[in-house]
């Protein structure tokens, strides 16, 4: 008799895993997973059954995919904002540097486990303005990543690199800009559990992004005060590489390669006040408010299967929420002789189940 592995009350992630177990039991059966199915049958409560299914979950890998998509979007924003020489006029160049530390939490809900993510990011960029009101720039970023979840039973660490270019066109107080970026992430992950026997898995996986974005913004000045409404529109191609967990257990995961396209929009506004002092010294205090919304589905999916399952069982397609994100940034920037500026800012990003804190520092050197 077929054991129904996806009862109501599991949530979308565990439901996808339970439905996969339904297919595993259907002919032709997967003999290597027989003891696993038997143990699931004898779980005494729904909570115990959820805990069992969680041990097979590829959620960790979906969280890494989601973070790669968000990291790409932040790099696009940094290239557009960082080291801007709009307003200096003439034929200028700008070298800019940025360092940020980010701590994120994706909270536990509806069958998902709590995940902590940390990133240290260092970026270097260059922009060149031309007399015809065009600005061209290039940038690169290195990111050190780590992730911990499910009561420290899931862990990952690695690094990400982003490369991109930005093109801007100034039309009076209005600026149009566009970015093109490429990103690559190499991350090694580990899952630990104890189901029929204790197990520890290890895996190394590559994730890539190819993305583009456009922005339009207009500046309104009221003496030393200013307001800059803007809107971003972007597309991120997420390319998740094939990988297989190194484990002798039949429930070790195979992660199939899959490609996704994510379209987003981000309306935002920046408000600030520039205080002028002697010898050309200025202090800019500002607040930035933005809201990111994904337009074509707000999940990234992990396409996975067990090493001990027959191919006829197919795979499980487990979703992880990308979210709709509200962000607020408070910052200050000190400009000294020759328009060299140094600044610091704090950002808070929130969603129903997501929270991120970011502290960033930047240095802009015009020439």
Coordinates of N, CA, C and O in Angstrom, one line a residue, residues 128-233:
X128 N 34.2 57.6 -16.0 CA 34.7 58.7 -16.8 C 33.6 59.5 -17.5 O 32.7 58.9 -18.1
X129 N 33.6 60.8 -17.2 CA 32.6 61.7 -17.8 C 33.1 62.3 -19.1 O 34.3 62.6 -19.2
X130 N 32.3 62.5 -20.1 CA 32.7 63.1 -21.3 C 31.9 64.4 -21.5 O 30.8 64.6 -20.9
X131 N 32.4 65.3 -22.4 CA 31.8 66.6 -22.5 C 30.4 66.6 -23.1 O 29.6 67.5 -22.9
X132 N 30.0 65.4 -23.7 CA 28.7 65.3 -24.3 C 27.7 64.8 -23.4 O 26.6 64.3 -23.8
X133 N 28.0 64.8 -22.1 CA 27.0 64.4 -21.0 C 26.8 62.9 -20.8 O 25.9 62.5 -20.2
X134 N 27.7 62.1 -21.5 CA 27.7 60.7 -21.2 C 28.8 60.4 -20.2 O 29.8 61.0 -20.1
X135 N 28.5 59.3 -19.4 CA 29.5 58.8 -18.4 C 29.5 57.3 -18.6 O 28.5 56.6 -18.7
X136 N 30.8 56.8 -18.6 CA 31.0 55.3 -18.8 C 31.8 54.9 -17.6 O 32.8 55.5 -17.1
X137 N 31.4 53.7 -17.0 CA 32.1 53.2 -15.8 C 32.3 51.7 -15.9 O 31.5 51.0 -16.5
X138 N 33.2 51.2 -15.1 CA 33.5 49.8 -14.9 C 33.7 49.5 -13.4 O 34.2 50.3 -12.7
X139 N 33.4 48.3 -13.0 CA 33.6 47.9 -11.6 C 33.8 46.4 -11.4 O 33.3 45.6 -12.3
X140 N 34.4 46.1 -10.3 CA 34.6 44.7 -9.9 C 34.4 44.6 -8.4 O 34.7 45.5 -7.7
X141 N 33.9 43.4 -8.0 CA 33.7 43.2 -6.5 C 34.0 41.8 -6.1 O 33.8 40.9 -6.9
X142 N 34.6 41.7 -5.0 CA 34.9 40.4 -4.4 C 34.1 40.3 -3.1 O 34.1 41.2 -2.3
X143 N 33.5 39.1 -2.9 CA 32.6 38.9 -1.7 C 33.0 37.6 -1.0 O 33.1 36.6 -1.7
X144 N 33.2 37.7 0.3 CA 33.4 36.5 1.1 C 32.1 36.1 1.8 O 31.5 36.9 2.5
X145 N 31.6 34.9 1.6 CA 30.3 34.5 2.0 C 30.3 33.3 3.0 O 31.2 32.5 2.9
X146 N 29.3 33.3 3.9 CA 29.1 32.2 4.8 C 27.6 32.1 5.1 O 26.9 33.1 5.0
X147 N 27.2 30.9 5.4 CA 25.8 30.6 5.6 C 25.7 29.5 6.7 O 26.5 28.5 6.7
X148 N 24.8 29.6 7.6 CA 24.5 28.7 8.7 C 23.0 28.5 8.9 O 22.3 29.6 8.9
X149 N 22.5 27.3 9.1 CA 21.1 27.2 9.3 C 20.8 25.8 9.9 O 21.6 25.0 10.2
X150 N 19.5 25.7 10.2 CA 18.9 24.5 10.8 C 19.7 24.0 12.0 O 20.3 22.9 12.1
X151 N 19.8 24.9 13.0 CA 20.5 24.6 14.3 C 21.9 24.2 14.0 O 22.5 23.3 14.7
X152 N 22.6 24.9 13.1 CA 24.0 24.7 12.8 C 24.3 23.3 12.1 O 25.5 23.0 11.9
X153 N 23.2 22.7 11.6 CA 23.4 21.4 10.9 C 23.7 21.6 9.4 O 24.2 20.7 8.7
X154 N 23.4 22.8 8.9 CA 23.7 23.2 7.6 C 24.7 24.3 7.6 O 24.5 25.3 8.3
X155 N 25.7 24.2 6.8 CA 26.8 25.2 6.7 C 27.3 25.4 5.3 O 27.3 24.4 4.5
X156 N 27.8 26.6 5.0 CA 28.4 26.8 3.7 C 29.3 28.0 3.8 O 29.1 28.9 4.6
X157 N 30.3 28.0 2.9 CA 31.3 29.1 2.9 C 31.8 29.1 1.4 O 32.0 28.1 0.8
X158 N 32.2 30.4 1.0 CA 32.7 30.5 -0.3 C 33.0 31.9 -0.7 O 33.1 32.8 0.2
X159 N 33.0 32.2 -2.0 CA 33.3 33.6 -2.4 C 32.6 33.8 -3.7 O 32.2 32.9 -4.5
X160 N 32.3 35.1 -4.0 CA 31.6 35.6 -5.1 C 32.3 36.7 -5.8 O 32.9 37.6 -5.1
X161 N 32.4 36.7 -7.1 CA 33.0 37.9 -7.8 C 31.9 38.4 -8.8 O 31.2 37.7 -9.5
X162 N 31.9 39.7 -8.9 CA 31.0 40.4 -9.8 C 31.8 41.3 -10.7 O 32.8 42.0 -10.2
X163 N 31.5 41.5 -12.0 CA 32.1 42.4 -12.9 C 31.0 43.1 -13.7 O 30.0 42.4 -14.1
X164 N 31.2 44.3 -14.0 CA 30.1 45.0 -14.7 C 30.6 46.4 -15.3 O 31.6 46.9 -15.0
X165 N 29.7 46.9 -16.1 CA 29.9 48.2 -16.6 C 28.6 49.0 -16.5 O 27.5 48.5 -16.4
X166 N 28.7 50.3 -16.5 CA 27.6 51.2 -16.3 C 27.7 52.4 -17.3 O 28.8 52.9 -17.6
X167 N 26.6 52.8 -17.9 CA 26.6 53.9 -18.9 C 25.5 54.8 -18.4 O 24.3 54.4 -18.1
X168 N 25.8 56.2 -18.3 CA 24.8 57.2 -17.9 C 24.7 58.3 -18.9 O 25.7 58.6 -19.6
X169 N 23.6 58.9 -19.0 CA 23.3 60.0 -19.9 C 22.6 61.1 -19.1 O 21.5 60.8 -18.5
X170 N 23.2 62.3 -19.0 CA 22.6 63.4 -18.2 C 21.8 64.3 -19.2 O 22.2 64.7 -20.2
X171 N 20.5 64.5 -18.8 CA 19.6 65.4 -19.5 C 19.1 66.4 -18.5 O 18.0 66.3 -18.0
X172 N 19.9 67.5 -18.3 CA 19.5 68.5 -17.3 C 19.6 67.9 -15.9 O 20.6 67.3 -15.5
X173 N 18.5 67.9 -15.2 CA 18.4 67.3 -13.8 C 18.0 65.9 -13.8 O 17.8 65.2 -12.8
X174 N 17.8 65.3 -15.0 CA 17.4 63.9 -15.2 C 18.6 63.1 -15.7 O 19.3 63.5 -16.5
X175 N 18.7 61.9 -15.1 CA 19.8 61.0 -15.5 C 19.2 59.6 -15.8 O 18.4 59.1 -15.0
X176 N 19.6 59.1 -17.0 CA 19.3 57.7 -17.4 C 20.5 56.9 -17.3 O 21.6 57.4 -17.7
X177 N 20.4 55.7 -16.8 CA 21.6 54.8 -16.7 C 21.3 53.4 -16.9 O 20.1 53.0 -16.8
X178 N 22.2 52.6 -17.3 CA 22.1 51.2 -17.5 C 23.3 50.4 -17.1 O 24.4 50.9 -17.2
X179 N 23.1 49.2 -16.6 CA 24.2 48.4 -16.2 C 24.1 47.0 -16.8 O 23.0 46.5 -17.1
X180 N 25.3 46.4 -17.0 CA 25.4 45.0 -17.5 C 26.4 44.3 -16.5 O 27.5 44.9 -16.4
X181 N 26.1 43.2 -15.9 CA 27.0 42.5 -15.0 C 27.1 41.0 -15.2 O 26.1 40.4 -15.7
X182 N 28.2 40.5 -14.8 CA 28.4 39.0 -14.7 C 28.9 38.7 -13.4 O 29.7 39.4 -12.8
X183 N 28.3 37.6 -12.8 CA 28.7 37.2 -11.5 C 29.0 35.7 -11.4 O 28.4 34.9 -12.1
X184 N 29.9 35.3 -10.5 CA 30.2 33.9 -10.3 C 30.4 33.6 -8.9 O 31.1 34.4 -8.2
X185 N 29.8 32.5 -8.4 CA 29.9 32.2 -6.9 C 30.3 30.7 -6.8 O 29.8 29.8 -7.5
X186 N 31.3 30.5 -6.0 CA 31.8 29.1 -5.7 C 31.6 28.9 -4.2 O 32.2 29.7 -3.4
X187 N 30.8 28.0 -3.8 CA 30.5 27.8 -2.4 C 30.5 26.3 -2.1 O 30.0 25.5 -2.8
X188 N 31.2 26.0 -0.9 CA 31.2 24.6 -0.4 C 30.3 24.5 0.7 O 30.3 25.3 1.7
X189 N 29.4 23.5 0.7 CA 28.4 23.3 1.7 C 28.4 22.0 2.4 O 28.9 21.0 1.8
X190 N 27.8 21.9 3.6 CA 27.8 20.7 4.4 C 26.5 20.5 5.1 O 26.0 21.5 5.6
X191 N 25.9 19.3 5.0 CA 24.6 19.0 5.8 C 24.9 17.9 6.7 O 25.5 16.9 6.3
X192 N 24.5 18.0 7.9 CA 24.6 16.9 8.9 C 23.3 16.5 9.4 O 22.4 17.3 9.6
X193 N 23.1 15.2 9.6 CA 21.8 14.7 10.1 C 21.9 13.3 10.7 O 23.0 12.7 10.7
X194 N 20.8 12.8 11.1 CA 20.8 11.4 11.7 C 19.4 10.9 11.5 O 18.4 11.2 12.2
X195 N 19.2 10.1 10.4 CA 17.9 9.5 10.1 C 18.0 8.0 10.4 O 17.9 7.6 11.5
X196 N 18.1 7.2 9.4 CA 18.3 5.8 9.7 C 19.7 5.5 10.3 O 19.9 4.7 11.1
X197 N 20.7 6.3 9.8 CA 22.1 6.4 10.4 C 22.5 7.8 10.3 O 22.1 8.6 9.5
X198 N 23.5 8.2 11.2 CA 24.1 9.5 11.1 C 24.7 9.7 9.7 O 25.3 8.8 9.1
X199 N 24.7 11.0 9.2 CA 25.3 11.3 7.9 C 25.8 12.7 7.9 O 25.3 13.6 8.6
X200 N 26.8 12.9 7.1 CA 27.4 14.2 6.8 C 27.7 14.3 5.3 O 28.3 13.4 4.8
X201 N 27.2 15.3 4.7 CA 27.4 15.5 3.2 C 28.3 16.6 3.0 O 28.3 17.6 3.7
X202 N 29.0 16.6 1.8 CA 29.8 17.7 1.4 C 29.6 17.9 -0.1 O 29.4 17.0 -0.8
X203 N 29.6 19.2 -0.5 CA 29.3 19.5 -1.9 C 30.0 20.8 -2.2 O 30.1 21.7 -1.4
X204 N 30.4 21.0 -3.5 CA 30.9 22.2 -4.0 C 30.1 22.6 -5.2 O 30.0 21.7 -6.1
X205 N 29.6 23.8 -5.3 CA 28.7 24.2 -6.4 C 29.0 25.5 -6.9 O 29.4 26.4 -6.2
X206 N 28.8 25.7 -8.2 CA 29.0 27.0 -8.9 C 27.6 27.6 -9.3 O 26.8 26.9 -9.8
X207 N 27.4 28.9 -9.1 CA 26.3 29.6 -9.5 C 26.7 30.8 -10.3 O 27.7 31.5 -9.8
X208 N 26.0 31.1 -11.3 CA 26.4 32.3 -12.2 C 25.2 33.2 -12.4 O 24.1 32.7 -12.4
X209 N 25.5 34.5 -12.6 CA 24.5 35.4 -13.0 C 24.9 36.2 -14.2 O 26.1 36.6 -14.3
X210 N 24.0 36.5 -15.1 CA 24.2 37.5 -16.1 C 23.0 38.4 -16.0 O 21.8 38.0 -16.1
X211 N 23.2 39.7 -15.8 CA 22.1 40.6 -15.4 C 22.2 42.0 -16.1 O 23.3 42.4 -16.5
X212 N 21.1 42.6 -16.2 CA 21.1 44.0 -16.7 C 20.0 44.8 -15.9 O 19.0 44.3 -15.4
X213 N 20.3 46.1 -15.8 CA 19.3 47.0 -15.2 C 19.3 48.4 -15.8 O 20.3 48.8 -16.4
X214 N 18.2 49.1 -15.7 CA 18.2 50.5 -16.1 C 17.6 51.3 -15.0 O 16.8 50.8 -14.1
X215 N 18.0 52.6 -14.9 CA 17.5 53.5 -13.9 C 17.2 54.8 -14.5 O 17.9 55.3 -15.4
X216 N 16.1 55.5 -14.0 CA 15.9 56.9 -14.3 C 15.7 57.6 -13.0 O 14.9 57.1 -12.1
X217 N 16.4 58.8 -12.9 CA 16.1 59.6 -11.7 C 16.2 61.1 -12.0 O 16.8 61.5 -13.0
X218 N 15.6 61.8 -11.2 CA 15.5 63.3 -11.4 C 15.8 64.0 -10.1 O 15.2 63.6 -9.0
X219 N 16.6 65.0 -10.1 CA 17.0 65.7 -8.9 C 16.2 67.0 -8.7 O 16.1 67.8 -9.7
X220 N 15.7 67.3 -7.6 CA 15.0 68.5 -7.2 C 15.8 69.2 -6.1 O 16.1 68.5 -5.1
X221 N 16.3 70.4 -6.3 CA 17.1 71.1 -5.3 C 16.3 72.3 -4.8 O 15.7 73.0 -5.5
X222 N 16.4 72.4 -3.4 CA 15.8 73.5 -2.7 C 16.8 74.1 -1.8 O 16.8 73.8 -0.6
X223 N 17.7 74.9 -2.4 CA 18.8 75.4 -1.6 C 19.8 74.3 -1.2 O 20.3 73.6 -2.1
X224 N 20.0 74.1 0.0 CA 20.9 73.0 0.5 C 20.2 71.6 0.5 O 20.8 70.6 0.6
X225 N 18.9 71.7 0.4 CA 18.1 70.4 0.5 C 17.9 69.9 -0.9 O 17.8 70.6 -1.9
X226 N 17.7 68.6 -1.0 CA 17.5 67.9 -2.3 C 16.6 66.7 -2.1 O 16.6 66.1 -1.1
X227 N 15.9 66.3 -3.2 CA 15.1 65.1 -3.3 C 15.3 64.5 -4.6 O 15.3 65.2 -5.7
X228 N 15.5 63.2 -4.7 CA 15.8 62.5 -5.9 C 15.0 61.2 -6.0 O 15.3 60.2 -5.5
X229 N 13.8 61.3 -6.6 CA 13.0 60.1 -6.9 C 13.7 59.3 -8.1 O 14.3 59.9 -9.0
X230 N 13.5 58.0 -8.0 CA 14.1 57.1 -9.0 C 13.3 55.9 -9.2 O 12.6 55.5 -8.3
X231 N 13.6 55.2 -10.3 CA 13.0 53.8 -10.4 C 14.0 53.0 -11.2 O 14.6 53.4 -12.2
X232 N 14.2 51.8 -10.7 CA 15.1 50.8 -11.4 C 14.2 49.7 -11.9 O 13.1 49.3 -11.4
X233 N 14.7 49.1 -13.0 CA 14.0 47.9 -13.6 C 15.2 47.0 -14.0 O 16.1 47.5 -14.7

